[in-house]
PDB file of C-alpha atoms and ligand atoms in Angstrom:
ATOM      1  CA  MET A   1      87.543 161.918 102.344  1.00 93.00           C
ATOM      2  CA  THR A   2      85.035 162.987 100.634  1.00 96.00           C
ATOM      3  CA  ILE A   3      81.902 164.497 101.921  1.00 97.00           C
ATOM      4  CA  ASP A   4      80.195 162.016 101.188  1.00 96.00           C
ATOM      5  CA  GLU A   5      81.741 159.510 103.574  1.00 97.00           C
ATOM      6  CA  ILE A   6      82.056 162.243 106.308  1.00 97.00           C
ATOM      7  CA  LEU A   7      78.262 162.694 106.559  1.00 97.00           C
ATOM      8  CA  LYS A   8      78.503 159.254 106.916  1.00 95.00           C
ATOM      9  CA  ALA A   9      80.563 159.352 109.528  1.00 96.00           C
ATOM     10  CA  ALA A  10      78.066 162.051 111.471  1.00 96.00           C
ATOM     11  CA  THR A  11      74.464 162.179 112.113  1.00 96.00           C
ATOM     12  CA  VAL A  12      75.251 165.070 114.553  1.00 98.00           C
ATOM     13  CA  ILE A  13      77.804 167.885 114.612  1.00 98.00           C
ATOM     14  CA  PRO A  14      78.306 170.053 117.320  1.00 98.00           C
ATOM     15  CA  VAL A  15      79.502 173.484 116.318  1.00 98.00           C
ATOM     16  CA  LEU A  16      82.202 174.711 118.140  1.00 98.00           C
ATOM     17  CA  GLU A  17      83.488 178.077 119.236  1.00 98.00           C
ATOM     18  CA  ILE A  18      86.412 178.010 121.122  1.00 98.00           C
ATOM     19  CA  GLU A  19      88.632 181.136 123.251  1.00 98.00           C
ATOM     20  CA  LYS A  20      90.653 179.160 124.745  1.00 98.00           C
ATOM     21  CA  LEU A  21      93.225 176.856 122.810  1.00 98.00           C
ATOM     22  CA  ALA A  22      93.868 175.127 126.638  1.00 98.00           C
ATOM     23  CA  ASP A  23      90.005 174.318 125.849  1.00 98.00           C
ATOM     24  CA  ALA A  24      90.550 172.457 122.698  1.00 98.00           C
ATOM     25  CA  ALA A  25      91.875 168.900 124.193  1.00 98.00           C
ATOM     26  CA  PRO A  26      89.881 168.566 126.957  1.00 98.00           C
ATOM     27  CA  LEU A  27      87.126 169.327 124.331  1.00 98.00           C
ATOM     28  CA  ALA A  28      88.291 166.318 122.042  1.00 98.00           C
ATOM     29  CA  ARG A  29      88.550 164.198 124.258  1.00 98.00           C
ATOM     30  CA  ALA A  30      84.409 164.811 125.689  1.00 98.00           C
ATOM     31  CA  LEU A  31      83.634 164.832 122.675  1.00 98.00           C
ATOM     32  CA  SER A  32      84.805 161.891 121.346  1.00 98.00           C
ATOM     33  CA  ALA A  33      83.995 159.564 124.600  1.00 98.00           C
ATOM     34  CA  GLY A  34      80.867 160.454 124.030  1.00 98.00           C
ATOM     35  CA  GLY A  35      81.208 158.658 120.595  1.00 98.00           C
ATOM     36  CA  LEU A  36      80.649 161.754 117.896  1.00 98.00           C
ATOM     37  CA  ARG A  37      82.764 161.364 115.424  1.00 98.00           C
ATOM     38  CA  VAL A  38      82.788 164.910 113.230  1.00 98.00           C
ATOM     39  CA  VAL A  39      83.064 168.029 114.651  1.00 98.00           C
ATOM     40  CA  GLU A  40      82.432 171.702 113.264  1.00 98.00           C
ATOM     41  CA  LEU A  41      85.448 174.305 115.071  1.00 98.00           C
ATOM     42  CA  THR A  42      84.403 177.531 113.881  1.00 98.00           C
ATOM     43  CA  LEU A  43      86.690 180.176 112.534  1.00 98.00           C
ATOM     44  CA  ARG A  44      85.490 182.917 114.843  1.00 95.00           C
ATOM     45  CA  THR A  45      87.996 182.472 117.593  1.00 97.00           C
ATOM     46  CA  ASN A  46      91.554 184.015 117.740  1.00 96.00           C
ATOM     47  CA  CYS A  47      93.303 180.271 118.269  1.00 98.00           C
ATOM     48  CA  ALA A  48      90.260 178.820 115.976  1.00 98.00           C
ATOM     49  CA  LEU A  49      93.138 177.647 113.740  1.00 98.00           C
ATOM     50  CA  GLU A  50      95.372 176.256 116.423  1.00 98.00           C
ATOM     51  CA  ALA A  51      92.887 174.230 117.757  1.00 98.00           C
ATOM     52  CA  VAL A  52      92.627 172.017 114.968  1.00 98.00           C
ATOM     53  CA  ASN A  53      95.637 170.802 115.547  1.00 97.00           C
ATOM     54  CA  ALA A  54      95.261 170.484 119.409  1.00 98.00           C
ATOM     55  CA  MET A  55      91.878 168.605 119.032  1.00 98.00           C
ATOM     56  CA  ARG A  56      93.727 166.564 116.571  1.00 97.00           C
ATOM     57  CA  MET A  57      96.257 164.863 118.982  1.00 98.00           C
ATOM     58  CA  ALA A  58      94.091 164.606 122.056  1.00 98.00           C
ATOM     59  CA  ALA A  59      91.465 162.788 119.557  1.00 98.00           C
ATOM     60  CA  PRO A  60      92.978 161.626 116.788  1.00 98.00           C
ATOM     61  CA  ASP A  61      89.654 159.741 115.435  1.00 97.00           C
ATOM     62  CA  LEU A  62      88.106 162.949 115.391  1.00 98.00           C
ATOM     63  CA  ILE A  63      87.102 164.616 111.467  1.00 98.00           C
ATOM     64  CA  ILE A  64      87.579 168.067 112.378  1.00 98.00           C
ATOM     65  CA  GLY A  65      86.042 170.379 109.955  1.00 98.00           C
ATOM     66  CA  MET A  66      86.215 174.498 110.122  1.00 98.00           C
ATOM     67  CA  GLY A  67      83.398 176.444 109.900  1.00 98.00           C
ATOM     68  CA  THR A  68      82.500 179.565 109.582  1.00 98.00           C
ATOM     69  CA  ILE A  69      84.561 180.437 106.087  1.00 98.00           C
ATOM     70  CA  ARG A  70      83.752 183.830 104.774  1.00 98.00           C
ATOM     71  CA  ARG A  71      86.816 184.465 102.267  1.00 96.00           C
ATOM     72  CA  ALA A  72      89.402 183.159 100.177  1.00 96.00           C
ATOM     73  CA  SER A  73      92.066 183.306 102.817  1.00 97.00           C
ATOM     74  CA  ASP A  74      89.574 181.728 105.332  1.00 98.00           C
ATOM     75  CA  VAL A  75      89.816 178.437 103.209  1.00 98.00           C
ATOM     76  CA  ARG A  76      93.650 178.069 102.472  1.00 98.00           C
ATOM     77  CA  SER A  77      94.446 178.668 106.555  1.00 98.00           C
ATOM     78  CA  SER A  78      91.575 176.106 107.691  1.00 98.00           C
ATOM     79  CA  LEU A  79      93.311 173.823 105.061  1.00 98.00           C
ATOM     80  CA  ASP A  80      96.861 174.671 106.162  1.00 98.00           C
ATOM     81  CA  ALA A  81      95.424 174.568 109.777  1.00 98.00           C
ATOM     82  CA  GLY A  82      94.518 170.986 109.166  1.00 98.00           C
ATOM     83  CA  ALA A  83      90.695 171.032 108.677  1.00 98.00           C
ATOM     84  CA  ALA A  84      89.362 167.983 107.152  1.00 98.00           C
ATOM     85  CA  PHE A  85      86.245 169.277 106.149  1.00 98.00           C
ATOM     86  CA  LEU A  86      85.469 173.228 105.159  1.00 98.00           C
ATOM     87  CA  VAL A  87      82.310 174.437 106.231  1.00 98.00           C
ATOM     88  CA  SER A  88      80.384 178.370 104.846  1.00 98.00           C
ATOM     89  CA  PRO A  89      77.751 179.938 106.335  1.00 98.00           C
ATOM     90  CA  GLY A  90      77.162 181.686 103.245  1.00 98.00           C
ATOM     91  CA  SER A  91      77.707 181.262  99.299  1.00 98.00           C
ATOM     92  CA  PRO A  92      79.053 184.438  98.002  1.00 97.00           C
ATOM     93  CA  THR A  93      80.027 183.127  93.841  1.00 96.00           C
ATOM     94  CA  ASP A  94      83.189 183.928  94.747  1.00 97.00           C
ATOM     95  CA  LEU A  95      83.824 181.771  97.766  1.00 98.00           C
ATOM     96  CA  LEU A  96      81.400 179.118  95.966  1.00 98.00           C
ATOM     97  CA  GLU A  97      84.294 178.995  93.198  1.00 98.00           C
ATOM     98  CA  VAL A  98      87.341 178.658  95.288  1.00 98.00           C
ATOM     99  CA  LEU A  99      85.414 176.168  97.765  1.00 98.00           C
ATOM    100  CA  ARG A 100      85.322 174.105  94.600  1.00 98.00           C
ATOM    101  CA  LYS A 101      89.319 175.137  93.380  1.00 97.00           C
ATOM    102  CA  SER A 102      90.304 173.259  96.458  1.00 97.00           C
ATOM    103  CA  GLY A 103      89.157 170.255  96.037  1.00 97.00           C
ATOM    104  CA  ALA A 104      87.872 169.983 100.115  1.00 98.00           C
ATOM    105  CA  PRO A 105      85.160 168.333 101.074  1.00 98.00           C
ATOM    106  CA  SER A 106      82.864 171.349 101.845  1.00 98.00           C
ATOM    107  CA  LEU A 107      79.011 172.161 103.044  1.00 98.00           C
ATOM    108  CA  PRO A 108      78.191 175.970 101.687  1.00 98.00           C
ATOM    109  CA  GLY A 109      75.664 177.154 103.020  1.00 98.00           C
ATOM    110  CA  VAL A 110      72.466 178.039 101.851  1.00 98.00           C
ATOM    111  CA  ALA A 111      69.161 179.482 102.861  1.00 98.00           C
ATOM    112  CA  THR A 112      67.270 179.524  99.609  1.00 98.00           C
ATOM    113  CA  ALA A 113      66.158 178.111  96.301  1.00 98.00           C
ATOM    114  CA  SER A 114      67.911 179.721  94.460  1.00 98.00           C
ATOM    115  CA  GLU A 115      71.216 179.514  96.424  1.00 98.00           C
ATOM    116  CA  VAL A 116      70.880 176.032  96.355  1.00 98.00           C
ATOM    117  CA  MET A 117      70.783 176.378  92.245  1.00 98.00           C
ATOM    118  CA  ALA A 118      74.079 177.806  91.999  1.00 98.00           C
ATOM    119  CA  ALA A 119      75.677 176.075  94.794  1.00 98.00           C
ATOM    120  CA  GLN A 120      74.768 173.212  92.466  1.00 98.00           C
ATOM    121  CA  ASP A 121      75.262 174.651  89.521  1.00 97.00           C
ATOM    122  CA  ALA A 122      79.682 175.010  91.454  1.00 97.00           C
ATOM    123  CA  GLY A 123      78.960 171.228  91.426  1.00 97.00           C
ATOM    124  CA  PHE A 124      78.221 170.920  95.532  1.00 98.00           C
ATOM    125  CA  ARG A 125      75.386 167.661  96.292  1.00 98.00           C
ATOM    126  CA  ALA A 126      75.544 168.461  99.715  1.00 98.00           C
ATOM    127  CA  MET A 127      75.197 172.346 101.363  1.00 98.00           C
ATOM    128  CA  LYS A 128      74.952 173.700 104.988  1.00 98.00           C
ATOM    129  CA  PHE A 129      70.665 174.648 105.072  1.00 98.00           C
ATOM    130  CA  PHE A 130      71.627 177.824 107.615  1.00 98.00           C
ATOM    131  CA  PRO A 131      69.976 179.353 110.045  1.00 98.00           C
ATOM    132  CA  ALA A 132      68.303 176.434 109.881  1.00 98.00           C
ATOM    133  CA  GLU A 133      64.982 177.752 112.212  1.00 98.00           C
ATOM    134  CA  PRO A 134      64.794 181.326 111.405  1.00 98.00           C
ATOM    135  CA  ALA A 135      64.945 180.511 107.868  1.00 98.00           C
ATOM    136  CA  GLY A 136      62.325 178.087 107.386  1.00 98.00           C
ATOM    137  CA  GLY A 137      63.631 174.849 109.463  1.00 98.00           C
ATOM    138  CA  ILE A 138      61.431 171.915 108.635  1.00 98.00           C
ATOM    139  CA  PRO A 139      58.708 173.186 106.018  1.00 98.00           C
ATOM    140  CA  PHE A 140      61.206 174.326 103.729  1.00 98.00           C
ATOM    141  CA  LEU A 141      63.745 171.573 103.540  1.00 98.00           C
ATOM    142  CA  LYS A 142      60.207 169.044 102.577  1.00 98.00           C
ATOM    143  CA  SER A 143      59.608 171.566 100.598  1.00 98.00           C
ATOM    144  CA  LEU A 144      63.015 171.653  98.472  1.00 97.00           C
ATOM    145  CA  ALA A 145      63.072 167.812  98.438  1.00 96.00           C
ATOM    146  CA  GLY A 146      59.951 168.333  94.987  1.00 96.00           C
ATOM    147  CA  PRO A 147      62.273 170.220  93.041  1.00 97.00           C
ATOM    148  CA  LEU A 148      65.484 169.597  94.108  1.00 97.00           C
ATOM    149  CA  PRO A 149      65.274 165.444  95.109  1.00 95.00           C
ATOM    150  CA  ASP A 150      69.703 165.190  94.527  1.00 96.00           C
ATOM    151  CA  ILE A 151      70.363 167.718  96.690  1.00 98.00           C
ATOM    152  CA  VAL A 152      71.114 166.844 100.529  1.00 98.00           C
ATOM    153  CA  PHE A 153      71.256 169.356 103.167  1.00 98.00           C
ATOM    154  CA  CYS A 154      73.043 169.282 107.065  1.00 98.00           C
ATOM    155  CA  PRO A 155      70.343 171.672 108.908  1.00 98.00           C
ATOM    156  CA  THR A 156      72.088 173.714 111.202  1.00 98.00           C
ATOM    157  CA  GLY A 157      70.948 177.422 113.373  1.00 98.00           C
ATOM    158  CA  GLY A 158      68.454 177.532 115.945  1.00 98.00           C
ATOM    159  CA  ILE A 159      68.517 173.260 116.353  1.00 98.00           C
ATOM    160  CA  GLY A 160      68.372 172.067 119.729  1.00 98.00           C
ATOM    161  CA  GLU A 161      68.266 168.477 121.017  1.00 98.00           C
ATOM    162  CA  GLU A 162      64.395 168.140 121.090  1.00 97.00           C
ATOM    163  CA  GLN A 163      64.198 169.798 117.386  1.00 97.00           C
ATOM    164  CA  ALA A 164      67.148 166.869 115.743  1.00 98.00           C
ATOM    165  CA  PRO A 165      65.343 164.426 115.256  1.00 98.00           C
ATOM    166  CA  ALA A 166      62.352 165.504 113.369  1.00 98.00           C
ATOM    167  CA  TYR A 167      65.353 166.686 111.385  1.00 98.00           C
ATOM    168  CA  LEU A 168      66.767 163.378 111.063  1.00 98.00           C
ATOM    169  CA  ALA A 169      63.600 161.462 109.664  1.00 97.00           C
ATOM    170  CA  LEU A 170      63.868 163.985 106.943  1.00 98.00           C
ATOM    171  CA  PRO A 171      64.520 161.860 103.139  1.00 97.00           C
ATOM    172  CA  ASN A 172      67.065 165.140 101.811  1.00 98.00           C
ATOM    173  CA  VAL A 173      68.437 165.483 105.557  1.00 98.00           C
ATOM    174  CA  ALA A 174      72.424 163.863 105.727  1.00 98.00           C
ATOM    175  CA  CYS A 175      73.189 165.023 109.519  1.00 98.00           C
ATOM    176  CA  VAL A 176      72.437 167.820 111.722  1.00 98.00           C
ATOM    177  CA  GLY A 177      74.473 170.734 112.999  1.00 98.00           C
ATOM    178  CA  GLY A 178      74.771 172.673 116.396  1.00 98.00           C
ATOM    179  CA  SER A 179      76.102 174.195 119.478  1.00 98.00           C
ATOM    180  CA  TRP A 180      73.445 172.146 121.878  1.00 98.00           C
ATOM    181  CA  ILE A 181      76.214 169.715 122.505  1.00 98.00           C
ATOM    182  CA  ALA A 182      79.118 171.843 123.402  1.00 98.00           C
ATOM    183  CA  THR A 183      77.507 175.833 123.988  1.00 98.00           C
ATOM    184  CA  LYS A 184      79.874 178.548 124.404  1.00 97.00           C
ATOM    185  CA  ALA A 185      79.543 178.909 128.749  1.00 97.00           C
ATOM    186  CA  MET A 186      79.764 175.225 128.959  1.00 98.00           C
ATOM    187  CA  ILE A 187      83.211 175.385 127.519  1.00 98.00           C
ATOM    188  CA  ALA A 188      83.918 178.101 129.263  1.00 97.00           C
ATOM    189  CA  ALA A 189      82.997 176.534 131.895  1.00 98.00           C
ATOM    190  CA  GLY A 190      85.214 173.305 131.660  1.00 98.00           C
ATOM    191  CA  GLU A 191      82.140 171.336 131.763  1.00 98.00           C
ATOM    192  CA  TRP A 192      83.584 168.484 130.475  1.00 98.00           C
ATOM    193  CA  ALA A 193      81.092 165.948 132.087  1.00 98.00           C
ATOM    194  CA  THR A 194      77.941 167.818 130.416  1.00 98.00           C
ATOM    195  CA  ILE A 195      79.440 167.819 127.046  1.00 98.00           C
ATOM    196  CA  GLU A 196      80.031 164.119 126.714  1.00 98.00           C
ATOM    197  CA  ARG A 197      77.250 163.690 127.925  1.00 98.00           C
ATOM    198  CA  ASN A 198      75.097 165.879 125.275  1.00 98.00           C
ATOM    199  CA  ALA A 199      77.505 163.966 123.126  1.00 98.00           C
ATOM    200  CA  GLY A 200      76.376 160.860 124.243  1.00 98.00           C
ATOM    201  CA  ILE A 201      72.940 161.330 123.340  1.00 98.00           C
ATOM    202  CA  ALA A 202      73.636 163.368 120.043  1.00 98.00           C
ATOM    203  CA  ALA A 203      75.356 160.013 119.399  1.00 98.00           C
ATOM    204  CA  ARG A 204      72.403 157.361 119.356  1.00 97.00           C
ATOM    205  CA  MET A 205      70.048 159.991 117.540  1.00 98.00           C
ATOM    206  CA  LYS A 206      69.920 157.801 114.064  1.00 95.00           C
ATOM    207  CA  ILE A 207      68.974 158.981 110.426  1.00 93.00           C
ATOM    208  CA  ARG A 208      65.205 158.347 109.426  1.00 88.00           C
ATOM    209  CA  ALA A 209      64.826 155.780 112.587  1.00 73.00           C
TER     210      ALA A 209
HETATM  211  C1  3PG B 301      76.806 178.042 113.082  1.00 89.26           C
HETATM  212  O1  3PG B 301      77.629 179.139 113.160  1.00 89.26           O
HETATM  213  O2  3PG B 301      76.198 176.764 112.174  1.00 89.26           O
HETATM  214  C2  3PG B 301      75.748 178.380 114.300  1.00 89.26           C
HETATM  215  O3  3PG B 301      76.166 179.553 115.271  1.00 89.26           O
HETATM  216  C3  3PG B 301      75.486 177.362 115.079  1.00 89.26           C
HETATM  217  O4  3PG B 301      73.988 177.118 115.484  1.00 89.26           O
HETATM  218  P1  3PG B 301      73.747 176.847 116.477  1.00 89.26           P
HETATM  219  O5  3PG B 301      74.003 178.010 117.717  1.00 89.26           O
HETATM  220  O6  3PG B 301      72.010 177.994 116.382  1.00 89.26           O
HETATM  221  O7  3PG B 301      73.438 175.302 117.000  1.00 89.26           O
END
């Protein structure tokens, strides 16, 4: 799949942190039952790589990306684990080069105009705006639409169910990401019904409704 196809399938991307491998399958089923198609699993727990396969087996319709990609070895291990796309919190030059060379659909993380321009020079047109709320939120994205009209963003960081629709109304937003759909606490407590309900609300949100 291309990054454009993945972004088309996603309006809201849940950002997930899985501590226990056993939680991967019920979590995947709850998100899928709620109607979401695209998820970002963060590479910050010991079982994250194994969880990709467990989620795929449990919910084959999910498109599972790996987030928190920080270095070249993360790119390799995530693709080996079966990640369908890659997301990074920032865009160091070396990482941009490794992501580009990998050919994997990727959303490099950016938070300034200079970072957007560097990522664009490296060949990317779609980027994660992180951390969205602390780094300027909606006014920042509106300001970038003039000078950098050909870039689309997936804002993530500090966004909840209340803020998401206003982001999705912006012309340069392709989707939004956030952990509110399935927080660490909800996953640890096995609150699959709550997660399915949150996923359902997120899945019904529309781009530029
Ligand atoms: C991420 O890794 O993208 C963030 O931790 C998600 O941000 P949020 O928890 O503020 O939604």
